[in-house]
XYZ file of C-alpha atoms in Angstrom:
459
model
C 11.972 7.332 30.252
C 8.722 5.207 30.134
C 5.684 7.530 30.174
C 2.744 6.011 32.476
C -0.478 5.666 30.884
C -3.497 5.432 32.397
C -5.254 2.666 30.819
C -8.495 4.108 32.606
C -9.020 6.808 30.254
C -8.131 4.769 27.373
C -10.824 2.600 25.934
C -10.435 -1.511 25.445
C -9.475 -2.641 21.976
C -12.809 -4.177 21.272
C -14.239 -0.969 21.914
C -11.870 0.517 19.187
C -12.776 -2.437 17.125
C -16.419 -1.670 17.616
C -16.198 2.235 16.898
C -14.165 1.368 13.403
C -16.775 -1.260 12.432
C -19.768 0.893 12.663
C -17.869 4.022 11.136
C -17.259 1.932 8.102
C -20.749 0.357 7.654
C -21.939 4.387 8.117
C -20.199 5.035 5.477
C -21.080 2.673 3.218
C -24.724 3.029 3.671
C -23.842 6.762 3.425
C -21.759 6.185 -0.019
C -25.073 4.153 -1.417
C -27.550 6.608 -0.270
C -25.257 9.669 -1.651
C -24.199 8.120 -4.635
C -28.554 7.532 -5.982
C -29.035 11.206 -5.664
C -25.459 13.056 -6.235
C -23.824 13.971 -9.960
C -20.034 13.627 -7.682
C -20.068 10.351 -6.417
C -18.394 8.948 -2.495
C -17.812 5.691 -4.556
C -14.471 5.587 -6.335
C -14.158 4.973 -10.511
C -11.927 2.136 -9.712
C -14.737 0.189 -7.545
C -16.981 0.620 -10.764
C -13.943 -0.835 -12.866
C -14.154 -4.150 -10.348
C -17.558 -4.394 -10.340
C -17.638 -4.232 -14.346
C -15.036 -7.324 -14.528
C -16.375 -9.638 -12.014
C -19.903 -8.660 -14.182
C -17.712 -10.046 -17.087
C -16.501 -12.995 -15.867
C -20.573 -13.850 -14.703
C -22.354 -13.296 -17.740
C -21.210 -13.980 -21.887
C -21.160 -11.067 -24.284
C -19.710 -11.109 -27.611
C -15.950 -11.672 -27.926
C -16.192 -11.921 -24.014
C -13.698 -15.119 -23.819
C -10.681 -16.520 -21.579
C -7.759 -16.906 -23.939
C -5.130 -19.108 -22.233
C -4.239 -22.405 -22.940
C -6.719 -24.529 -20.857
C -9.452 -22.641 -22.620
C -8.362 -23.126 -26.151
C -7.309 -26.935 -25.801
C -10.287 -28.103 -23.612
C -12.656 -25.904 -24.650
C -13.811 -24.130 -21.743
C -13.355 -20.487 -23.249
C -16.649 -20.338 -22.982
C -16.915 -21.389 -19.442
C -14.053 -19.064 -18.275
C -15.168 -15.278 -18.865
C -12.274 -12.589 -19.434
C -12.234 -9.664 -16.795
C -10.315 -8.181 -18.992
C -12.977 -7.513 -21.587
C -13.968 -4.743 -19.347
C -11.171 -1.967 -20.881
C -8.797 -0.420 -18.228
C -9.186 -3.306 -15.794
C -5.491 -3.572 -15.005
C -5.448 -6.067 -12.012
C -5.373 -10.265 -11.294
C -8.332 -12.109 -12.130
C -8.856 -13.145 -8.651
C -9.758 -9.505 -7.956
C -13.181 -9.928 -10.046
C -13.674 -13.178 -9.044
C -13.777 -11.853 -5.201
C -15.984 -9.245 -6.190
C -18.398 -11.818 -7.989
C -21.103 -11.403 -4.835
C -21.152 -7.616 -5.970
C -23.851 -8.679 -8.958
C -25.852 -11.546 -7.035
C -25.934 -10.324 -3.699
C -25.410 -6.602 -3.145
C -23.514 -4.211 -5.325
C -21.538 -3.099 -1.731
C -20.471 -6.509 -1.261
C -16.713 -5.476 -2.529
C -16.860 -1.866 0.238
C -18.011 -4.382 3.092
C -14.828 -7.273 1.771
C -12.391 -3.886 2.020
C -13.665 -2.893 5.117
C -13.336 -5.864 6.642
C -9.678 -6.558 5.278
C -9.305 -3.080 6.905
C -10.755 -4.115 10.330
C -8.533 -7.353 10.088
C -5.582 -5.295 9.252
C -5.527 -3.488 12.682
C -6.647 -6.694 14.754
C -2.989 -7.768 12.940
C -1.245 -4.551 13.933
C -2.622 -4.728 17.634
C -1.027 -8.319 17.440
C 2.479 -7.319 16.008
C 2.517 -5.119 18.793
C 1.468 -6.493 21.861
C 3.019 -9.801 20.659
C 6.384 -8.997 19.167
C 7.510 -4.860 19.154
C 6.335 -3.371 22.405
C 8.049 -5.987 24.454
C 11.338 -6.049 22.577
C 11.617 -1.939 22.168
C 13.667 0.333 24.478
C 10.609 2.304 25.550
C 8.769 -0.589 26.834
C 11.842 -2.244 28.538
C 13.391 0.986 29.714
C 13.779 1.793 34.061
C 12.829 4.421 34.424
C 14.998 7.239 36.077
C 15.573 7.430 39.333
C 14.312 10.884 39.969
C 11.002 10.494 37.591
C 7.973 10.403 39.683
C 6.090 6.904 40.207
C 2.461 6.186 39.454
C 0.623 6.062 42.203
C -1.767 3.129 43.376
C -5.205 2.854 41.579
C -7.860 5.164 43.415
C -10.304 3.169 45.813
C -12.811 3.498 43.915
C -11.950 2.610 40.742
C -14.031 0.564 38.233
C -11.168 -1.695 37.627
C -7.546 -1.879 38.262
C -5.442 -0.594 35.259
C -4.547 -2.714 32.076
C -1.100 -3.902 31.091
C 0.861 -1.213 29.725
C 1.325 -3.418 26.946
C -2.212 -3.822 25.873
C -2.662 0.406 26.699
C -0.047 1.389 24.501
C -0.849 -1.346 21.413
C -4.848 -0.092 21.802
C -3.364 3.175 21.145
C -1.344 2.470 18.232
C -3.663 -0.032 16.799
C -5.965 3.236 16.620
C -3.714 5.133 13.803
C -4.566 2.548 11.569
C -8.258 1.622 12.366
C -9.680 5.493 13.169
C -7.298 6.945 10.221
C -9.355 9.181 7.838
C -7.243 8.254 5.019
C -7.478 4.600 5.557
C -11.145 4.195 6.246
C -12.373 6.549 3.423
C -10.299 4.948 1.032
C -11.491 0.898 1.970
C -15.304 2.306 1.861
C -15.246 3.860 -1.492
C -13.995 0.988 -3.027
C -10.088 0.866 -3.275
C -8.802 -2.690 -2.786
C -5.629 -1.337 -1.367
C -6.901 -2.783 2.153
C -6.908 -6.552 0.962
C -3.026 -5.911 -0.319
C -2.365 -4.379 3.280
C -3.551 -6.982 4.740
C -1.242 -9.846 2.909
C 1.498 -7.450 4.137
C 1.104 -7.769 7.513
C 0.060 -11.590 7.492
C 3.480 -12.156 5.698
C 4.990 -9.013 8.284
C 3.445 -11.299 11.253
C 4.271 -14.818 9.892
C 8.398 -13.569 9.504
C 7.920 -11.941 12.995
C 6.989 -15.574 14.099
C 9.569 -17.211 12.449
C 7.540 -18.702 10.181
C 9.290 -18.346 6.755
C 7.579 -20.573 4.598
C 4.540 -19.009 5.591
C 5.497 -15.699 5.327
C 6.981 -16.161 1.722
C 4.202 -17.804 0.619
C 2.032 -14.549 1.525
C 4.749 -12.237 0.115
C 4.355 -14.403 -2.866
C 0.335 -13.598 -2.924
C 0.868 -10.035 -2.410
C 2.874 -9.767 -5.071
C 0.613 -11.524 -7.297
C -2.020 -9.025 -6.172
C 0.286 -5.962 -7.280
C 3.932 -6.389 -7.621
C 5.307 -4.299 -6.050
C 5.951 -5.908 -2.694
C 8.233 -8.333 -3.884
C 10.544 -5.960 -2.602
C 10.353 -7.180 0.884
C 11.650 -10.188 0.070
C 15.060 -8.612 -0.640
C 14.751 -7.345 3.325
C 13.526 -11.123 4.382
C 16.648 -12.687 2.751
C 18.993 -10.450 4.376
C 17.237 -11.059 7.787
C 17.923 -14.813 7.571
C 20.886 -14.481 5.941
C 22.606 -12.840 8.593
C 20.668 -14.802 11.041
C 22.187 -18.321 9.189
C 25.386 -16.806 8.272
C 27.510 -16.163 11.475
C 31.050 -15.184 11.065
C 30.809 -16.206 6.840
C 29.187 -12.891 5.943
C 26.056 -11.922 3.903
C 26.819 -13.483 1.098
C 27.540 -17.245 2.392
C 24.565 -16.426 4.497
C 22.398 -15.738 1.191
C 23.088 -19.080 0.118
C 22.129 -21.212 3.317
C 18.935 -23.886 3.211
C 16.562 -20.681 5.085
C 17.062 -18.803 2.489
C 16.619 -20.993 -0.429
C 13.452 -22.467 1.579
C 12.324 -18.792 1.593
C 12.635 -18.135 -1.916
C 11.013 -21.069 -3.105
C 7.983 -20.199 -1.119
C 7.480 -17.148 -2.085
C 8.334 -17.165 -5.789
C 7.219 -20.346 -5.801
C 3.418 -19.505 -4.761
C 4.127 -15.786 -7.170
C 4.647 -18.630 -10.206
C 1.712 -21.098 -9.408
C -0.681 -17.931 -9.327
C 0.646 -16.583 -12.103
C 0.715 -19.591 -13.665
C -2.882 -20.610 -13.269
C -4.031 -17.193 -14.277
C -2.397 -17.276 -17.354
C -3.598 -20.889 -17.988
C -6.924 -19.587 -18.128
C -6.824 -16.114 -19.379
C -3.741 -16.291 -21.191
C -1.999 -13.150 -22.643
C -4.381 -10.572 -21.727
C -4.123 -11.667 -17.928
C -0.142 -10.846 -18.618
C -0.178 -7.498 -20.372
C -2.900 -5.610 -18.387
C -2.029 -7.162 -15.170
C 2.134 -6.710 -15.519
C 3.269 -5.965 -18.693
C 0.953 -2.782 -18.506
C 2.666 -1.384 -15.623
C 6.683 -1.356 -17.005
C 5.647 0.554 -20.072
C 2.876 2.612 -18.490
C 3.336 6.454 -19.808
C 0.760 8.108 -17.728
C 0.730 11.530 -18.379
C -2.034 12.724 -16.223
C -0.809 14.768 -13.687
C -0.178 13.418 -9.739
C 2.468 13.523 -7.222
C 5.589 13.145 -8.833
C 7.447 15.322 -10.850
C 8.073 12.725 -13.572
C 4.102 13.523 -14.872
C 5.272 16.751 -16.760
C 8.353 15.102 -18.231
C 5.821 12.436 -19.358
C 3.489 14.805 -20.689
C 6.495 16.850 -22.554
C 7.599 14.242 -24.497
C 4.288 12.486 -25.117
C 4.078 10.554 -27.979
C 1.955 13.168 -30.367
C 3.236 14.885 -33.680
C 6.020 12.253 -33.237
C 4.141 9.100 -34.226
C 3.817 9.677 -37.631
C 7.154 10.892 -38.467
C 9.887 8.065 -37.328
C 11.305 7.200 -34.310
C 12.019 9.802 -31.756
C 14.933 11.145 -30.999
C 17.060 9.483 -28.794
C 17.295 12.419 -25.881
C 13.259 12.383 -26.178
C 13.277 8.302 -26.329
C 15.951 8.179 -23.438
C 13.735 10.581 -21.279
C 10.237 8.532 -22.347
C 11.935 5.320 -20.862
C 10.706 3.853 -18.140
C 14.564 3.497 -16.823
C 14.706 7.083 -16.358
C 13.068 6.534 -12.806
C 12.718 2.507 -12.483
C 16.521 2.534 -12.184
C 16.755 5.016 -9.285
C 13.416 3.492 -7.697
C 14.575 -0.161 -7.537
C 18.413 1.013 -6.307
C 17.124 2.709 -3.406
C 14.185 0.385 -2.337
C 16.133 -2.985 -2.885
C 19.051 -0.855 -1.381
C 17.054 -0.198 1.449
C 15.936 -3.962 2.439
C 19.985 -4.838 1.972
C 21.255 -2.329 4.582
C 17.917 -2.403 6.923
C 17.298 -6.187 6.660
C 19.390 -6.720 9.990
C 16.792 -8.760 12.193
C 13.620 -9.470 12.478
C 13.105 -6.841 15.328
C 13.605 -4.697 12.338
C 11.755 -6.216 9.131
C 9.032 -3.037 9.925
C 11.005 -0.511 9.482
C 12.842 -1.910 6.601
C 9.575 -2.825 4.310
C 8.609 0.942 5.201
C 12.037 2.754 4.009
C 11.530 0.527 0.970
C 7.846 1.431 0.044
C 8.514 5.257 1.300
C 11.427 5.306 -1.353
C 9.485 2.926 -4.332
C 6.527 5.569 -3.731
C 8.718 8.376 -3.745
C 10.367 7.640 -6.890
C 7.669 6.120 -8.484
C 6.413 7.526 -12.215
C 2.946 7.578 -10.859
C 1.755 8.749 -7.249
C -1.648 9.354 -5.953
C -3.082 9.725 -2.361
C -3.775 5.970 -2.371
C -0.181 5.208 -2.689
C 0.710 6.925 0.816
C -1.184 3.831 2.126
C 1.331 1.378 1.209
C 4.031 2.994 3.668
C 1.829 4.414 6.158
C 0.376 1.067 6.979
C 3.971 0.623 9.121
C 4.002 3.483 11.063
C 1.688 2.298 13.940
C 4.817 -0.486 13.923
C 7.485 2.000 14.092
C 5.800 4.477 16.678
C 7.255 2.411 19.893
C 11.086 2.531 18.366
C 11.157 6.132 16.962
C 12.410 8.422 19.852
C 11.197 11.920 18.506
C 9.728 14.770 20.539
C 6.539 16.138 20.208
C 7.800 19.459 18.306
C 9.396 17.067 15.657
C 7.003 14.649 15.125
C 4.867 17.803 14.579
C 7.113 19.289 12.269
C 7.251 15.962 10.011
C 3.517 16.076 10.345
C 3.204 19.416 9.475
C 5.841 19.219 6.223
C 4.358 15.558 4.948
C 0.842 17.277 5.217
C 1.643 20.819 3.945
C 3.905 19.382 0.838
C 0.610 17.741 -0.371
C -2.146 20.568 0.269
C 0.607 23.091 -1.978
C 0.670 20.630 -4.970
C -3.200 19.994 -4.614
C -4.004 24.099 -4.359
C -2.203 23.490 -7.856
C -3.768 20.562 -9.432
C -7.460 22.171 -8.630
C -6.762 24.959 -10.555
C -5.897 22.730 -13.508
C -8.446 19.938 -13.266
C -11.035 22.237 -11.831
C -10.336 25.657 -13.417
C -8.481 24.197 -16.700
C -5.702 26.684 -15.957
C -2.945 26.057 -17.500
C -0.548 25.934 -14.656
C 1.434 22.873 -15.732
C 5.154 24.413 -15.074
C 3.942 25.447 -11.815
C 2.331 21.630 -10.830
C 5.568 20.173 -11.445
C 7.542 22.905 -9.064
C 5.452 22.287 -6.554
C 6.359 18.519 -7.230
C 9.468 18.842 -6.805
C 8.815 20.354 -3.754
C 6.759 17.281 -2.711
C 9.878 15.397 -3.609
C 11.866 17.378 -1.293
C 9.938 17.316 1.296
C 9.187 13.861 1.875
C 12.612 12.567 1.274
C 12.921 15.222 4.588
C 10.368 13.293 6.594
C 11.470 9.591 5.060
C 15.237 11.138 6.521
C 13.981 12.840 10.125
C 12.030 8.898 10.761
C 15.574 7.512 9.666
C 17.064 9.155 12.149
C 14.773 8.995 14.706
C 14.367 4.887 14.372
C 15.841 3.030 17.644
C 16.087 -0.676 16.360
């Protein structure tokens, strides 16, 4: 049954737009003024990490060189600065080189980029929704019953008659993203997680369209930028596929003209970036931007439970005697939980890469289960699926007591394992056994709320 809204009491877009703006600028002047007189800093350590490589790339130190191919045989090493001088930078060049402004006009330059990709992100979701979901989901198309009561006419004196439903309910969703605590907080202290977001949802919104040369070409971008959305293209494929196969099946769908057309743009725009990076920065731009990430053994603890089986069998009093043994190498290897990860999130985009209608929901089962299972998980990471829920809100038919409950379980996982950490990072207790129980409890219970939104998806 379709739920009237009184568009009335809910305020215009642009006035969302204009809240969210000023929020963020707030708290960036906040983070500048906070972080002159405070030892614990708003800004994040990554946001230093960006500024120190695009301060790299501007100004020659010793050893401070590009190392790829067009440097060495033209000469132009000098010319072309590494970002990678700066240690632990572990992202594309064109990171640093967006950040550049940072040293020459203000060192908030990168906050204000993020904030704005954020901003632009939820015009994009307002978009997707009032352009695309809303009209095509049951809730919005739905007669309602015959014994439900109707809305009545406008009151006479009304300031102005009500806005399409459409508009209300996309306003509303649009909201999540722009007015979410974990989204703006993040942008402002300097996490470029909003620029990646926002290639998403260009690509999401150019596929929507039918546009797939488009769309692969950001997919191919966004992977570039960190890898792991390639992923969606598995989902994409499918789509057209199925859309280009008729009666032949998947497979004789998968090798139609859309497809290949597809894959060239998006690999193909994945290889020219890559390409020119490494042209000019060579083998460092490679190993700290990709290589870094299959061979990563992060033993600092976070989300998943894989950190203590990281720390057990971190490489210590074994280095100097041999090689390990093969039950300790086998559990060290990153296969131990890339194999899982990529079965289930390429899995996903196979099974849930029907239509287009449902492209949404398919990149989010596919993030929720890459994060899930991913070595490495930090609050940031929740970002990458989140971003789709403001999507999937109009085709999820739960009631209020179990979206609460999701709520309540998604939330509630994380504050036990953090009640955890603090007493480690803050308290050095050693409370490591107990960390990783309560990860596996985080484990448990969002694989719970990934299932109850399964369920609860209407496509």
């Amino acid at each position: 049954m379709t739920h009237y809204l009184d568009a009335r009491n809910v305020p215009s877009f642009k006035t969302v737009l204009q809240v969210a703006i000023a929020l963020r600028v707030c708290l960036i002047l906040f983070s500048d003024l906070h972080d002159a007189y405070s030892v614990v800093k708003y800004t994040d350590v990554d946001y230093r990490v960006f500024s120190d490589a695009a301060r790299f790339v501007l100004h020659p130190s010793d050893g401070n060189t590009a190392q790829g191919p067009v440097g060495k045989h033209l000469g132009l090493g000098e010319t072309w600065r590494s970002p990678y001088t700066r240690a632990t930078y572990r992202y594309t060049p064109l990171l640093a080189l967006l950040l550049a402004p940072n040293e020459f006009l203000h060192p908030s330059f990168g906050k204000y980029l993020f904030a704005a990709c954020d901003i632009v992100a939820g015009v994009l979701i307002h978009n997707l929704l009032v352009d695309f979901i809303i009209p095509s989901s049951k809730s919005a198309t739905a007669e309602p019953a015959d014994d439900a009561p109707k809305p009545g006419p406008p009151a006479d004196d009304a300031a102005a008659p009500p806005r399409d439903l459409t508009e209300t309910k996309a306003t509303l969703l649009a909201t999540v993203h722009l007015l979410n605590p974990l989204v703006f907080t993040i942008s402002t202290r300097g996490s470029s997680e909003a620029v990646l977001a926002l290639f998403v949802l260009l690509a999401l919104h150019a596929a929507r369209g039918a546009r797939w040369a488009v769309a692969g070409a950001w997919l191919g971008l966004a992977a570039h930028w960190k890898i792991y959305p390639f992923v969606y293209g598995v989902a994409c494929a499918c789509v057209l596929a199925r859309e280009a196969g008729g009666g032949g099946g998947l497979l004789r769908g998968l090798c139609s003209w859309r497809v290949a057309r597809f894959v060239a743009a998006s690999a193909g725009t994945f290889a020219v970036l890559g390409g020119a990076m490494y042209a000019i920065w060579g083998e460092p731009f490679l190993r700290e931007s990709y290589l870094y990430h299959l061979h990563r053994l992060d033993h600092r603890h976070n989300f998943s439970p894989y950190f203590y089986l990281i720390y057990l069998t971190y490489p210590t009093h074994y280095a100097d005697d041999g090689p390990l043994p093969l039950w300790r190498a086998a559990l060290r290897s990153p296969l131990t939980s890339f194999v899982p990860q990529m079965a289930l999130s390429l899995g996903a985009g196979v099974l849930f890469g029907r239509r287009r209608g449902d492209l949404a929901f398919a990149w989010f089962v596919q993030t929720f289960a890459f994060v899930l299972f991913n070595r490495v998980c930090t609050s940031q990471y929740f970002l990458w699926y989140t971003l789709f829920l403001p999507l999937l809100m109009p085709q999820l038919r739960l009631s209020a007591r179990e979206a609460v409950q999701l709520c309540a379980l998604w939330i509630g996982t994380q504050a036990l394992w953090l009640s955890e950490a603090y007493k480690l990072e803050f308290l050095g207790e050693n409370v490591f056994y107990g960390l990783w129980a309560r990860g596996v409890i985080y484990l448990c219970g969002h694989a719970r709320v990934l299932a109850g939104i399964m369920q609860s998806y209407q496509g």
